[in-house]
Amino acid sequence: MTVLANQADIDMMWQEAEARYKNTEDNLNSKIPYSIFHTDDWENTTVSAKKLSTYVNNWNEKNQNEKTGTYTGFESLALQWQNMQQANGLLLLLTVLCGAVFYTFSAGFIYLRLHSDLKRDEQQYKMLFKIGLTKPELHKIVARQLRVMFFLPLFVAVIHSLVAFLALQNLLDFNIWQNVGIVIGIFIIVQAVYYFFVKHQYLKQLRRIMK
């Protein structure tokens, strides 16, 4: 049997063999020859693994014999990883779509809330202007309120997601943190752009009212 593996797979197979069989004669698989290829860049071995898998399957069709126990098997971490990605592709697509829908709903809710509270804020800021509030001070107050409204929920969501991804990483054989960082970074950038857009529009409305 040939296994195309990384170091984690080799260590796991060795530990299981030691724990399960104290005497090699008790292990029926001890007489089966194993060939293990350890590669550092196993993610890039998909093409080679497919060729080897096809070759092994063709060999089994011609030479496999159940009576004599003649059989050759092949496993590849790269192929398992690829199959898992394909199986989870639909789930990932649905998750992204649901996340986009909820994000759009949240953004629209914040924007509508600001405009619905504009009349109340107008009265408050008029009173503050009468007692000497300047435009730079107005900008600081509005920016502080909007930062809390925009980034506090995002911060909580990022912490919650990191805990969930940490648990997910323990179940997987490959590193997901690079992709996680990219996704979180995109959300932060989009939220920041939306924050500056809303702040500009909101201050524009207030300045027009105060004239």
Coordinates of C-alpha atoms in Angstrom, one line a residue:
M1 CA 0.0 0.0 0.0
T2 CA 1.3 3.4 -0.9
V3 CA 0.4 6.5 1.0
L4 CA 1.3 10.0 0.0
A5 CA 1.4 11.8 3.3
N6 CA 2.8 14.7 5.3
Q7 CA 4.6 14.4 8.6
A8 CA 1.4 14.6 10.7
D9 CA 0.0 11.5 8.9
I10 CA 3.2 9.6 9.4
D11 CA 3.3 10.4 13.2
M12 CA -0.3 9.4 13.6
M13 CA 0.1 6.1 11.8
W14 CA 3.2 5.2 13.9
Q15 CA 1.5 6.1 17.2
E16 CA -1.6 4.0 16.3
A17 CA 0.5 1.0 15.3
E18 CA 2.4 1.2 18.6
A19 CA -0.7 1.6 20.7
R20 CA -2.7 -1.1 19.0
Y21 CA -0.2 -3.9 18.6
K22 CA 2.4 -4.7 21.2
N23 CA 3.4 -7.8 19.2
T24 CA 3.8 -7.4 15.4
E25 CA 2.7 -11.0 14.9
D26 CA -0.8 -10.0 16.2
N27 CA -1.1 -7.4 13.5
L28 CA -2.3 -9.0 10.2
N29 CA -1.3 -5.9 8.3
S30 CA 2.4 -6.2 9.5
K31 CA 3.2 -8.3 6.5
I32 CA 1.8 -5.8 4.0
P33 CA 4.6 -3.5 2.6
Y34 CA 3.9 0.2 2.9
S35 CA 5.6 2.9 0.9
I36 CA 5.2 6.4 2.3
F37 CA 6.2 9.6 0.5
H38 CA 6.7 12.6 2.7
T39 CA 6.5 15.9 0.8
D40 CA 6.6 19.4 2.3
D41 CA 4.5 21.0 -0.5
W42 CA 1.8 18.3 -0.5
E43 CA -0.8 20.8 -1.6
N44 CA 0.9 20.9 -5.0
T45 CA 1.0 17.1 -5.6
T46 CA -2.6 16.8 -6.8
V47 CA -1.6 16.2 -10.5
S48 CA 1.0 13.5 -9.6
A49 CA -1.4 11.9 -7.1
K50 CA -4.1 11.6 -9.8
K51 CA -1.7 9.9 -12.2
L52 CA -0.6 7.5 -9.5
S53 CA -4.2 6.8 -8.4
T54 CA -5.1 6.0 -12.1
Y55 CA -2.1 3.8 -12.5
V56 CA -2.9 1.8 -9.3
N57 CA -6.5 1.4 -10.2
N58 CA -5.6 0.1 -13.7
W59 CA -3.1 -2.3 -12.1
N60 CA -5.7 -3.6 -9.7
E61 CA -8.1 -4.3 -12.5
K62 CA -5.6 -6.5 -14.2
N63 CA -3.8 -8.1 -11.3
Q64 CA -6.0 -8.0 -8.2
N65 CA -6.6 -11.5 -6.7
E66 CA -8.7 -12.0 -3.6
K67 CA -7.5 -15.6 -3.2
T68 CA -3.8 -14.7 -3.0
G69 CA -4.5 -11.3 -1.4
T70 CA -2.8 -9.5 -4.2
Y71 CA -3.9 -5.9 -4.0
T72 CA -2.4 -2.4 -4.2
G73 CA -3.9 0.6 -2.6
F74 CA -3.2 4.3 -2.9
E75 CA -4.1 7.3 -0.7
S76 CA -3.2 10.9 -1.0
L77 CA -3.7 13.8 1.4
A78 CA -3.8 16.2 -1.6
L79 CA -6.7 14.3 -3.2
Q80 CA -8.5 14.1 0.1
W81 CA -8.1 17.8 0.6
Q82 CA -9.3 18.5 -2.9
N83 CA -12.4 16.3 -2.5
M84 CA -13.1 18.0 0.8
Q85 CA -12.9 21.4 -0.8
Q86 CA -15.3 20.3 -3.6
A87 CA -17.7 18.8 -1.1
N88 CA -17.7 22.0 1.0
G89 CA -17.9 24.3 -2.1
L90 CA -21.7 24.6 -2.0
L91 CA -21.8 25.1 1.7
L92 CA -19.2 27.8 1.4
L93 CA -21.2 29.5 -1.3
L94 CA -24.4 29.4 0.7
T95 CA -22.5 30.8 3.8
V96 CA -21.0 33.7 1.8
L97 CA -24.4 34.5 0.3
C98 CA -26.1 34.4 3.8
G99 CA -23.3 36.6 5.2
A100 CA -23.7 39.1 2.4
V101 CA -27.4 39.3 2.9
F102 CA -27.1 39.8 6.7
Y103 CA -24.3 42.4 6.1
T104 CA -26.4 44.3 3.6
F105 CA -29.3 44.3 6.0
S106 CA -27.2 45.5 8.9
A107 CA -25.7 48.3 6.8
G108 CA -29.1 49.4 5.6
F109 CA -30.4 49.3 9.2
I110 CA -27.6 51.5 10.4
Y111 CA -28.2 54.0 7.6
L112 CA -31.9 54.2 8.2
R113 CA -31.4 54.5 11.9
L114 CA -29.2 57.5 11.5
H115 CA -31.6 59.3 9.2
S116 CA -34.6 58.5 11.5
D117 CA -32.7 60.0 14.5
L118 CA -31.6 63.0 12.5
K119 CA -34.5 65.2 13.7
R120 CA -33.7 64.4 17.3
D121 CA -30.0 65.0 16.8
E122 CA -30.8 68.2 15.0
Q123 CA -32.4 69.7 18.1
Q124 CA -29.5 68.5 20.3
Y125 CA -26.8 70.0 18.1
K126 CA -28.6 73.3 17.7
M127 CA -28.6 73.7 21.4
L128 CA -24.9 72.8 21.5
F129 CA -24.1 75.3 18.8
K130 CA -25.9 78.0 20.8
I131 CA -23.5 77.4 23.7
G132 CA -20.4 77.5 21.6
L133 CA -19.9 74.1 19.8
T134 CA -17.6 74.4 16.9
K135 CA -17.6 72.4 13.6
P136 CA -14.4 70.5 14.4
E137 CA -15.9 69.5 17.8
L138 CA -19.1 68.4 16.0
H139 CA -17.0 66.3 13.7
K140 CA -15.3 64.6 16.6
I141 CA -18.6 63.9 18.4
V142 CA -20.2 62.4 15.3
A143 CA -17.1 60.4 14.4
R144 CA -16.9 58.9 18.0
Q145 CA -20.6 57.9 17.9
L146 CA -20.4 56.4 14.5
R147 CA -17.2 54.5 15.3
V148 CA -18.9 52.8 18.2
M149 CA -21.9 52.0 16.1
F150 CA -19.9 50.6 13.2
F151 CA -16.9 48.9 14.7
L152 CA -18.0 47.6 18.1
P153 CA -20.3 45.0 16.5
L154 CA -17.6 44.1 14.0
F155 CA -15.0 43.7 16.8
V156 CA -17.4 41.3 18.7
A157 CA -18.1 39.4 15.5
V158 CA -14.3 39.0 14.7
I159 CA -13.6 37.7 18.2
H160 CA -16.5 35.2 17.9
S161 CA -15.3 34.1 14.5
L162 CA -11.7 33.6 15.6
V163 CA -12.9 31.3 18.4
A164 CA -15.0 29.3 15.9
F165 CA -12.1 29.1 13.4
L166 CA -9.7 28.0 16.1
A167 CA -12.0 25.0 16.9
L168 CA -12.2 24.4 13.1
Q169 CA -8.5 24.5 12.7
N170 CA -8.1 21.6 15.2
L171 CA -10.2 19.4 13.0
L172 CA -8.3 20.1 9.7
D173 CA -5.0 19.0 8.4
F174 CA -4.2 22.3 6.6
N175 CA -3.7 25.9 7.6
I176 CA -6.8 28.1 7.2
W177 CA -5.5 31.2 9.0
Q178 CA -4.2 32.9 5.8
N179 CA -7.7 32.7 4.2
V180 CA -9.3 33.7 7.5
G181 CA -7.1 36.8 7.7
I182 CA -8.0 37.7 4.1
V183 CA -11.7 37.4 4.7
I184 CA -11.7 39.4 7.9
G185 CA -9.5 42.0 6.3
I186 CA -12.0 42.4 3.4
F187 CA -14.8 42.8 5.9
I188 CA -12.9 45.5 7.9
I189 CA -12.0 47.4 4.7
V190 CA -15.6 47.3 3.4
Q191 CA -16.9 48.4 6.8
A192 CA -14.3 51.3 7.0
V193 CA -15.3 52.5 3.5
Y194 CA -18.9 52.4 4.5
Y195 CA -18.2 54.2 7.8
F196 CA -16.4 57.1 6.0
F197 CA -19.3 57.3 3.4
V198 CA -22.0 57.5 6.1
K199 CA -20.0 59.9 8.2
H200 CA -19.6 62.3 5.2
Q201 CA -23.3 62.1 4.4
Y202 CA -24.4 62.5 8.0
L203 CA -22.2 65.6 8.6
K204 CA -23.4 67.0 5.3
Q205 CA -27.0 66.8 6.5
L206 CA -26.1 68.3 9.9
R207 CA -24.2 71.2 8.3
R208 CA -27.1 71.9 5.9
I209 CA -29.5 72.0 8.9
M210 CA -27.3 74.3 10.9
K211 CA -27.0 77.0 8.2

